[in-house]
């Protein structure tokens, strides 16, 4: 029989191939063994009894009925219930950015008109990428580092890039949660501390909401509470002199990491239960806050401003770039979280439904947040006789200044403040779970005998490292570090990582092969539109997003503070430090791999199993595995490649 090695169709699952070979004979009464069964990564199916010795090699733990980890000989966890996985993914996707970023960029880019490019990006970019990553993680049951040994070993540096981005994000994102914790505890008073202007941190420009007349040099009491009491920004002198650590914020940050530790230390069975609260409660609280917001005077004005389309804005390329960035950064492809969480799924789980459900819930949260925020902006606009354009700000200020100011003027302000900041804490902690679980799973898969067996100590050490790295953001000028990291830690690097990921998976690993693996898991191959999105549309959208991001790049500023050139250089260094892992590892792997240049290139680009595993397979069984033989990458003994 003739074996082909087509450049595009590298599908090697038995669901797509049914070949008779002298290397593996299958009885007429049984169906061919699946690709995962042949490799020992899945239990034999009902129609495929355990192969005898000499037919398909040694029987693994998986073939004995255990869904084992690929390395280390230990069982890999699976979610107790399907809903645990779904809530974990939704909890990661729906984060603080849905509350502060989406409403702001929506109003900045044409109001209701922005929803057109937003939903186009969700349909043709967000959902397909989520579907692809979930399927890869579920099929290979590995984290985003080890999985590249099965997809394309030359690009295993992609996994290291994802780990670094996850670490960088934990250094500043958890500080924002710590601010919410500080506000939450500060709200246990009869009068919220950012209500009046008679506090020690207030200045002569302080203006009390609903009491004082707004002037050109006015500063709201809520803004002064955040800047002069929470940050104590007045005690810093920019990045060159950050000031001292705010011990109150450092304690709140420690509390955040303690919560994260005890949610992750025992694995997904613990975090899968925590998300029943942290992933669902924000929707309940958003609905409550929305109902309260639409009852405020002026709410209609704010909501109309939010939804009224300005169609002329669709001609601006920056609007489409903002839509793509919002979708990709919110749903989270490229961060490795979707691969990680889905790697604990059962093999026949339907990842298509999960991807669609996650994306829809993410969109719902963004729209709810828009109503919550803009109903309050309309209220402030009417009360202070100000235009909404002068009120709406992006970033954390929208939550800790604008919304906090409006809450302080409501009846029952203490209760509304507690609800709002508790919601922010839940939104933030959920995303932290996913990001750090990616780091934990990736390194545990790579070093199972050391890290997986001592998970509690490993997670504790990781929390200490992340907390230490985040301490700089708790200084008086820490907000400048937070803004710098938020600008450079993930935005550009993740977009490039996702572009490389979808390109490698579709054009090297093979769209057809991916489709056949999905068929093996779910019974049917993905429809043609999915494959078109993965192969063509998603790479084009991502490439355009990267180009537009560079074209419309603006140096970061915080208020009146302009970041110096050296700080911008450090920021780009942070971006590059994660991306450089990809070429560095590729060069390292290419150098240490034996063989001719052509052999090394073919092995590292297309090989799925390690060289050692191939050598052992050939030596013990006198044959190459069906996977590698179909690819034409491994020859039988005493033959040439």
XYZ file of C-alpha atoms in Angstrom:
641
model
C 0.000 0.000 0.000
C 1.198 3.500 -0.788
C 1.443 6.084 1.992
C 1.257 9.750 1.198
C 2.504 12.788 3.051
C 0.428 15.703 1.746
C 1.495 19.145 2.863
C -1.903 20.324 4.022
C -3.863 17.224 4.998
C -1.971 15.703 7.914
C -4.960 14.136 9.595
C -3.932 10.874 11.206
C -6.867 9.791 13.296
C -8.611 6.551 12.565
C -11.883 8.438 12.300
C -10.548 9.857 8.997
C -8.175 7.096 7.929
C -8.960 3.405 7.665
C -5.838 1.726 6.370
C -4.662 -1.842 6.458
C -0.958 -2.209 7.139
C 1.401 -4.985 7.970
C 2.361 -3.057 11.070
C -1.019 -3.132 12.846
C -3.721 -5.615 11.890
C -7.257 -5.035 12.999
C -9.871 -7.743 13.058
C -12.844 -7.515 10.721
C -15.267 -7.279 13.621
C -13.659 -4.260 15.290
C -13.200 -0.706 14.114
C -9.686 0.697 13.711
C -8.054 1.994 16.901
C -8.187 5.732 17.305
C -5.098 7.871 17.187
C -5.257 8.538 20.939
C -5.802 4.844 21.683
C -2.775 3.894 19.621
C -0.696 6.378 21.601
C -2.131 5.310 24.936
C -3.752 8.630 25.719
C -7.336 7.393 25.831
C -9.061 4.218 26.986
C -9.926 1.734 24.234
C -13.350 2.425 22.810
C -16.206 -0.026 23.169
C -15.524 -1.370 19.688
C -11.756 -1.537 20.189
C -10.614 -4.072 22.756
C -7.226 -3.618 24.334
C -4.645 -4.586 21.711
C -2.490 -7.563 22.291
C 1.220 -7.215 22.910
C 3.062 -6.749 19.670
C 0.110 -5.162 17.877
C 0.133 -1.646 19.279
C 2.874 -1.692 21.849
C 2.669 -1.569 25.597
C -0.619 -1.098 27.442
C -0.601 2.242 29.253
C -2.433 3.410 32.315
C -4.993 5.006 30.013
C -5.652 1.695 28.283
C -6.239 0.098 31.649
C -9.196 2.423 32.086
C -7.477 5.459 33.585
C -7.322 8.792 31.804
C -3.718 9.376 32.775
C -1.406 12.270 32.284
C 0.864 12.000 29.337
C 3.930 12.029 31.532
C 4.750 11.022 35.048
C 2.450 8.000 35.271
C -0.099 9.829 37.425
C -3.809 10.285 36.838
C -4.883 13.613 35.442
C -7.804 15.256 37.120
C -11.103 15.728 35.357
C -13.854 18.165 36.221
C -16.364 16.722 38.667
C -19.180 18.178 36.578
C -19.419 19.765 33.163
C -20.770 22.952 34.721
C -17.562 23.337 36.767
C -15.571 23.711 33.563
C -18.083 26.028 31.920
C -18.249 28.328 34.942
C -14.450 28.383 35.187
C -14.106 29.436 31.550
C -16.861 32.040 31.825
C -15.337 33.324 35.056
C -12.012 33.837 33.300
C -13.534 35.491 30.217
C -15.805 37.861 32.155
C -13.435 40.087 34.101
C -12.934 43.678 35.185
C -12.321 44.703 31.570
C -15.960 43.956 30.751
C -17.032 46.537 33.321
C -14.575 49.342 32.681
C -13.178 48.828 29.167
C -16.169 47.800 27.073
C -18.506 50.685 28.088
C -15.737 53.234 27.596
C -14.585 52.089 24.136
C -18.219 51.667 23.106
C -19.001 55.316 23.829
C -15.656 56.394 22.314
C -16.312 54.546 19.055
C -19.808 55.518 18.028
C -22.086 54.139 20.735
C -24.479 51.565 19.293
C -22.586 51.577 15.980
C -19.622 49.973 17.764
C -21.721 46.869 18.377
C -21.543 46.075 14.643
C -17.754 45.525 14.463
C -17.824 44.058 17.967
C -20.216 41.234 17.083
C -18.474 40.675 13.738
C -15.233 40.084 15.627
C -17.000 37.795 18.096
C -18.495 35.653 15.319
C -15.515 35.451 12.967
C -12.666 35.710 15.482
C -13.544 35.125 19.113
C -15.761 32.041 18.915
C -13.645 30.138 16.342
C -10.440 30.712 18.325
C -12.095 29.620 21.572
C -13.412 26.497 19.831
C -9.964 25.683 18.447
C -8.094 26.126 21.748
C -10.658 24.198 23.782
C -10.516 21.310 21.310
C -6.717 21.159 21.330
C -6.549 21.156 25.109
C -9.277 18.538 25.464
C -7.814 16.207 22.849
C -4.225 16.214 24.071
C -5.027 16.663 27.791
C -1.982 18.849 28.283
C -1.310 22.438 29.305
C -0.125 25.130 26.863
C 3.568 24.275 27.348
C 3.703 20.504 26.917
C 1.021 20.511 24.227
C 3.433 22.040 21.715
C 5.498 18.857 21.866
C 2.440 17.199 20.320
C 1.567 19.946 17.853
C 4.847 21.425 16.625
C 7.909 20.905 18.864
C 9.879 23.693 17.214
C 7.431 26.257 18.619
C 7.304 25.081 22.203
C 8.547 28.554 23.100
C 4.942 29.649 22.569
C 4.101 27.898 25.822
C 6.856 29.727 27.676
C 5.585 33.022 26.243
C 2.103 32.260 27.598
C 3.557 31.479 31.030
C 5.477 34.753 31.148
C 2.417 36.760 30.101
C 0.426 35.042 32.855
C 3.087 35.946 35.405
C 3.321 39.568 34.256
C -0.451 39.924 34.407
C -0.541 38.615 37.983
C 1.937 41.318 39.003
C -0.516 44.146 38.346
C -4.019 42.716 37.840
C -4.281 41.490 41.417
C -3.402 44.965 42.670
C -6.554 46.293 41.002
C -8.501 43.614 42.883
C -6.717 44.762 46.061
C -8.019 48.294 45.448
C -11.541 46.852 45.252
C -10.920 44.987 48.525
C -9.773 48.249 50.137
C -12.931 50.021 48.937
C -15.056 47.116 50.138
C -13.741 47.338 53.693
C -13.865 51.153 53.584
C -17.591 50.920 52.804
C -18.466 49.514 56.238
C -19.377 52.985 57.506
C -22.574 54.959 57.858
C -21.124 57.578 55.493
C -18.822 56.544 52.683
C -15.394 58.195 53.089
C -15.399 59.548 49.520
C -18.690 61.387 50.053
C -17.484 64.600 51.709
C -14.581 67.030 51.363
C -13.752 67.443 55.053
C -11.146 64.693 55.282
C -7.426 65.091 55.904
C -6.541 64.132 52.324
C -8.877 66.643 50.638
C -7.706 69.834 48.906
C -9.355 73.184 48.273
C -10.460 71.991 44.833
C -12.535 69.155 46.274
C -16.158 69.297 45.117
C -18.890 67.312 46.864
C -21.326 65.579 44.539
C -24.806 67.128 44.546
C -23.777 69.858 47.011
C -21.096 72.072 45.480
C -21.234 73.702 42.074
C -18.914 72.092 39.549
C -16.109 74.416 38.405
C -13.352 74.119 35.802
C -10.748 73.269 38.458
C -13.072 71.052 40.491
C -11.946 67.606 41.609
C -14.546 65.161 42.877
C -14.337 63.838 46.417
C -14.202 60.313 44.988
C -11.176 61.174 42.837
C -9.304 62.691 45.776
C -10.113 59.643 47.915
C -8.608 57.352 45.268
C -5.566 59.442 44.358
C -4.683 61.018 47.705
C -5.840 58.352 50.157
C -5.774 54.968 48.412
C -2.642 55.615 46.317
C -1.260 58.600 48.291
C 0.073 59.584 44.901
C 1.173 62.978 46.223
C 4.050 61.234 48.020
C 5.606 59.990 44.788
C 7.538 61.768 42.089
C 6.830 59.647 39.054
C 8.470 56.337 38.188
C 11.876 57.580 39.278
C 10.630 58.008 42.846
C 7.683 55.724 43.583
C 7.534 56.419 47.308
C 6.847 53.867 50.002
C 4.633 50.796 50.096
C 1.056 51.450 51.195
C 0.781 48.782 53.875
C -3.030 48.805 53.710
C -2.952 47.981 49.987
C -0.193 45.422 50.553
C -2.398 43.679 53.139
C -5.378 43.692 50.773
C -3.132 42.248 48.070
C -1.977 39.535 50.465
C -5.619 38.691 51.183
C -6.272 38.333 47.455
C -3.390 35.888 47.051
C -4.507 33.921 50.120
C -7.952 33.509 48.541
C -6.368 32.465 45.252
C -4.033 30.002 46.980
C -6.751 28.154 48.860
C -8.830 28.035 45.688
C -6.035 26.504 43.592
C -3.868 24.473 45.953
C -5.923 21.272 45.658
C -6.500 21.537 41.931
C -9.597 21.946 39.803
C -11.854 20.074 42.213
C -11.448 22.975 44.641
C -11.503 25.851 42.135
C -14.393 24.179 40.299
C -16.529 24.614 43.412
C -15.414 28.181 44.133
C -16.510 29.389 40.692
C -20.098 28.408 41.468
C -20.110 31.612 43.511
C -17.484 33.809 41.860
C -18.723 33.239 38.279
C -22.474 33.443 38.862
C -22.759 36.137 41.525
C -21.477 38.979 39.297
C -24.424 38.459 36.906
C -26.893 38.687 39.773
C -25.216 41.804 41.126
C -25.001 43.385 37.663
C -28.746 42.882 37.221
C -29.421 44.454 40.618
C -27.178 47.422 39.832
C -28.766 47.827 36.393
C -32.269 47.937 37.852
C -31.119 50.521 40.391
C -29.325 52.521 37.717
C -32.240 52.821 35.290
C -34.380 54.202 38.131
C -32.026 57.172 38.649
C -32.920 60.580 37.211
C -31.067 61.117 33.942
C -30.505 57.390 33.362
C -32.335 57.549 30.026
C -29.933 60.213 28.812
C -26.942 58.033 29.583
C -28.411 54.870 28.049
C -29.379 56.706 24.851
C -25.833 58.057 24.661
C -24.569 54.469 25.052
C -26.831 52.953 22.386
C -27.380 55.745 19.831
C -25.292 54.787 16.802
C -22.914 57.174 15.090
C -22.544 55.307 11.830
C -19.829 57.573 10.447
C -17.406 56.183 13.036
C -17.395 52.795 11.269
C -15.198 54.333 8.584
C -12.384 54.781 11.111
C -9.937 51.821 11.223
C -9.306 52.464 14.925
C -12.916 51.457 15.691
C -12.380 48.015 14.180
C -9.064 47.672 15.988
C -10.746 48.482 19.309
C -13.449 45.901 18.591
C -10.918 43.182 17.782
C -8.790 44.011 20.812
C -11.797 43.944 23.133
C -12.934 40.543 21.865
C -9.516 38.873 21.906
C -8.424 40.217 25.291
C -11.764 39.472 26.907
C -12.309 35.921 25.634
C -8.641 35.191 26.201
C -7.281 33.064 23.321
C -3.499 33.065 23.448
C -3.279 33.302 27.229
C -3.284 29.493 27.446
C -6.201 29.456 29.878
C -8.692 27.879 27.468
C -6.207 25.112 26.643
C -5.487 24.569 30.334
C -9.049 24.387 31.588
C -10.252 22.213 28.699
C -7.361 19.784 29.254
C -9.261 18.546 32.327
C -12.413 17.792 30.306
C -13.725 14.360 29.515
C -12.691 13.254 26.049
C -16.106 13.382 24.373
C -17.172 16.773 25.707
C -18.683 19.104 23.086
C -16.267 22.040 22.915
C -18.272 23.794 20.196
C -21.202 24.374 22.547
C -18.800 25.491 25.270
C -17.117 28.048 23.007
C -20.438 29.513 21.878
C -21.851 29.591 25.431
C -18.725 31.284 26.806
C -18.755 33.937 24.093
C -22.458 34.675 24.543
C -22.126 35.007 28.311
C -19.158 37.304 27.830
C -21.154 39.520 25.459
C -24.077 39.543 27.894
C -21.827 40.703 30.722
C -20.390 43.481 28.551
C -23.838 44.747 27.559
C -25.111 44.606 31.141
C -22.054 46.553 32.257
C -22.770 49.158 29.603
C -26.278 49.721 30.965
C -24.983 49.803 34.549
C -22.243 52.340 33.827
C -24.063 54.647 31.420
C -27.240 54.869 33.472
C -25.039 56.275 36.236
C -23.159 58.575 33.837
C -26.498 60.013 32.736
C -27.399 60.545 36.375
C -24.139 62.418 37.035
C -24.574 64.445 33.842
C -28.026 65.678 34.872
C -27.119 66.282 38.504
C -23.950 68.272 37.760
C -25.120 69.768 34.445
C -22.107 68.310 32.626
C -21.726 66.643 29.262
C -21.222 62.873 29.372
C -18.071 63.234 27.263
C -16.433 65.125 30.140
C -17.381 62.462 32.685
C -16.609 59.125 31.036
C -13.036 57.959 31.546
C -11.339 54.701 30.713
C -9.559 52.263 32.976
C -10.032 51.742 36.714
C -10.993 55.394 37.157
C -14.398 54.622 35.651
C -15.062 52.264 38.567
C -13.228 53.816 41.492
C -13.926 57.459 40.686
C -17.002 57.942 38.519
C -19.181 55.045 39.696
C -18.042 55.352 43.315
C -18.988 59.037 43.244
C -22.499 58.255 42.007
C -23.006 55.504 44.599
C -22.137 57.932 47.392
C -25.129 60.122 46.491
C -27.703 57.300 46.418
C -30.056 56.338 49.212
C -28.579 53.369 51.019
C -25.143 54.212 49.652
C -23.317 51.803 51.972
C -25.292 48.810 50.732
C -24.846 49.700 47.070
C -21.115 50.229 47.581
C -20.741 46.825 49.242
C -22.621 45.152 46.380
C -20.605 46.917 43.690
C -17.131 46.312 45.105
C -17.923 42.739 46.085
C -18.916 42.184 42.453
C -15.582 43.634 41.291
C -13.690 41.316 43.639
C -15.502 38.282 42.240
C -14.909 39.363 38.650
C -11.205 39.862 39.277
C -10.508 36.739 41.323
C -12.134 34.505 38.689
C -9.739 35.700 36.016
C -6.779 35.278 38.349
C -7.788 31.642 38.897
C -7.528 30.947 35.171
C -4.298 32.841 34.599
C -2.367 31.241 37.437
C -3.821 27.778 36.822
C -2.266 28.042 33.376
C 1.174 28.594 34.920
C 0.615 25.771 37.412
C -0.633 23.247 34.848
C 2.026 24.118 32.275
C 4.947 23.623 34.628
C 3.347 20.596 36.317
C 2.950 18.878 32.950
C 6.563 19.637 32.108
C 7.963 18.502 35.481
C 5.318 16.101 36.842
C 7.506 14.120 39.230
C 8.542 17.236 41.121
C 5.750 19.789 40.796
C 2.572 17.753 40.329
C 3.344 15.526 43.294
C 4.028 18.542 45.506
C 1.303 20.823 44.160
C 0.535 22.527 47.495
C 4.135 23.668 47.964
C 4.498 24.591 44.306
C 1.363 26.758 44.354
C 2.510 28.367 47.615
C 5.864 29.231 46.068
C 4.153 30.655 42.990
C 1.897 32.846 45.139
C 4.929 34.184 47.020
C 6.731 35.000 43.766
C 3.676 36.764 42.321
C 3.047 38.688 45.538
C 6.668 39.814 45.702
C 6.549 40.934 42.075
C 3.325 42.854 42.720
C 4.581 44.777 45.765
C 5.994 47.543 43.579
C 2.439 48.312 42.440
C 1.375 48.987 46.054
C 3.710 51.973 46.390
C 2.505 55.582 46.244
C 3.301 55.703 42.547
C 2.290 52.101 41.975
C -0.599 53.141 39.754
C 2.000 54.271 37.193
C 3.482 50.760 37.198
C 0.002 49.238 36.880
C -0.762 51.409 33.854
C 2.620 50.640 32.273
C 2.174 46.886 32.753
C -1.413 47.004 31.510
C -0.179 48.688 28.333
C 2.796 46.466 27.555
C 2.551 43.144 29.426
C -0.027 41.426 27.232
C -1.602 43.569 24.521
C 0.862 43.243 21.634
C 2.518 40.000 22.708
C -0.710 38.031 23.085
C -2.010 39.152 19.700
C 1.219 37.970 18.051
C 1.100 34.689 19.991
C -2.482 34.029 18.856
C -1.553 34.805 15.246
C 1.352 32.354 15.383
C -0.784 29.783 17.168
C -3.619 29.720 14.647
C -1.144 29.799 11.739
C 0.880 26.864 13.072
C -2.185 24.819 13.966
C -3.879 25.348 10.602
C -0.933 25.354 8.205
C 1.576 23.017 9.865
C -0.402 20.799 12.226
C -3.198 20.863 9.651
C -6.794 22.041 9.681
C -7.909 18.649 8.402
C -6.046 16.858 11.125
C -7.571 19.143 13.762
C -10.999 18.505 12.257
C -10.511 14.747 12.404
C -9.495 14.961 16.055
C -12.680 16.906 16.740
C -14.624 14.212 14.924
C -13.012 11.610 17.142
C -14.094 13.518 20.235
C -17.539 14.730 19.197
C -18.631 12.381 16.419
C -18.698 14.928 13.596
C -16.142 17.083 11.864
C -16.564 20.855 12.217
C -18.483 22.474 9.391
C -16.692 24.213 6.545
C -17.277 27.764 7.908
C -15.313 26.876 11.054
C -12.369 25.641 8.999
C -12.451 28.712 6.776
C -12.363 30.950 9.858
C -9.403 29.094 11.367
C -7.408 28.868 8.157
C -8.005 32.275 6.600
C -10.261 34.739 8.428
C -8.737 34.558 11.922
C -5.111 34.998 10.734
C -6.135 37.936 8.549
C -8.059 39.632 11.378
C -5.169 39.124 13.795
C -2.568 40.398 11.327
C -4.627 43.525 10.642
C -5.133 44.007 14.394
C -1.377 43.935 14.988
C -0.707 46.409 12.185
C -3.438 48.812 13.336
C -2.215 48.529 16.925
C 1.231 49.682 15.836
C -0.146 52.400 13.559
C -2.381 53.867 16.270
C 0.095 53.329 19.089
C 0.320 56.200 21.562
C 2.859 56.514 24.347
C 1.192 55.891 27.715
C 0.175 58.803 29.931
C -1.471 58.909 33.332
C -3.337 62.158 33.910
C -0.735 64.887 33.471
C 2.160 62.447 33.821
C 3.933 61.606 30.576
C 5.992 58.442 30.767
C 9.699 59.106 30.100
C 11.455 57.416 27.205
C 13.299 54.935 29.422
C 9.986 53.785 30.916
C 8.501 53.225 27.469
C 11.658 51.281 26.604
C 11.166 49.105 29.685
C 7.577 48.530 28.599
C 8.593 47.334 25.157
C 11.246 45.211 26.860
C 8.495 43.500 28.836
C 6.605 42.865 25.592
C 9.696 41.485 23.912
C 10.773 39.326 26.863
C 7.819 36.995 26.351
C 7.989 36.978 22.544
C 11.728 36.260 22.467
C 11.043 32.870 24.066
C 9.672 31.664 20.721
C 12.784 32.120 18.519
C 15.205 31.311 21.355
C 13.597 27.950 22.051
C 13.317 27.196 18.340
C 17.050 27.790 17.889
C 17.882 25.740 20.977
C 15.697 22.838 19.883
C 17.046 22.914 16.355
C 20.646 22.830 17.591
C 20.230 19.913 20.020
C 18.191 17.746 17.641
C 20.380 15.213 15.771
C 20.153 14.638 12.051
C 20.552 16.578 8.845
C 18.996 20.008 8.451
C 16.134 18.523 6.455
C 15.541 15.746 8.981
C 15.572 18.167 11.907
C 13.210 20.562 10.174
C 10.737 17.796 9.365
C 10.936 16.265 12.823
C 10.549 19.548 14.699
C 7.798 20.926 12.484
C 5.645 17.844 11.965
C 6.636 15.224 14.563
C 4.125 14.557 17.300
C 5.995 12.160 19.577
C 9.473 12.677 20.986
C 12.525 11.267 19.221
C 13.194 8.998 22.156
C 9.675 7.589 21.931
C 10.098 7.007 18.205
C 13.422 5.257 18.664
C 11.973 3.053 21.380
C 8.914 2.251 19.283
C 11.011 1.207 16.296
C 13.489 -0.784 18.386
C 10.862 -2.669 20.379
C 8.285 -3.343 17.701
C 10.291 -3.214 14.496
C 7.958 -0.558 13.109
C 7.089 3.084 13.230
C 3.897 4.223 14.843
C 0.976 4.670 12.415
C 1.033 8.377 13.181
C 4.598 8.967 12.136
C 4.501 6.505 9.233
C 1.500 8.313 7.737
C 3.459 11.552 7.946
C 6.426 9.995 6.201
C 8.713 11.249 8.966
C 9.948 7.954 10.372
C 11.265 5.012 8.441
C 11.608 1.412 9.443
C 15.019 0.235 10.668
C 17.770 0.038 8.044
C 15.945 2.413 5.713
C 16.421 6.036 4.808
C 14.073 8.850 5.779
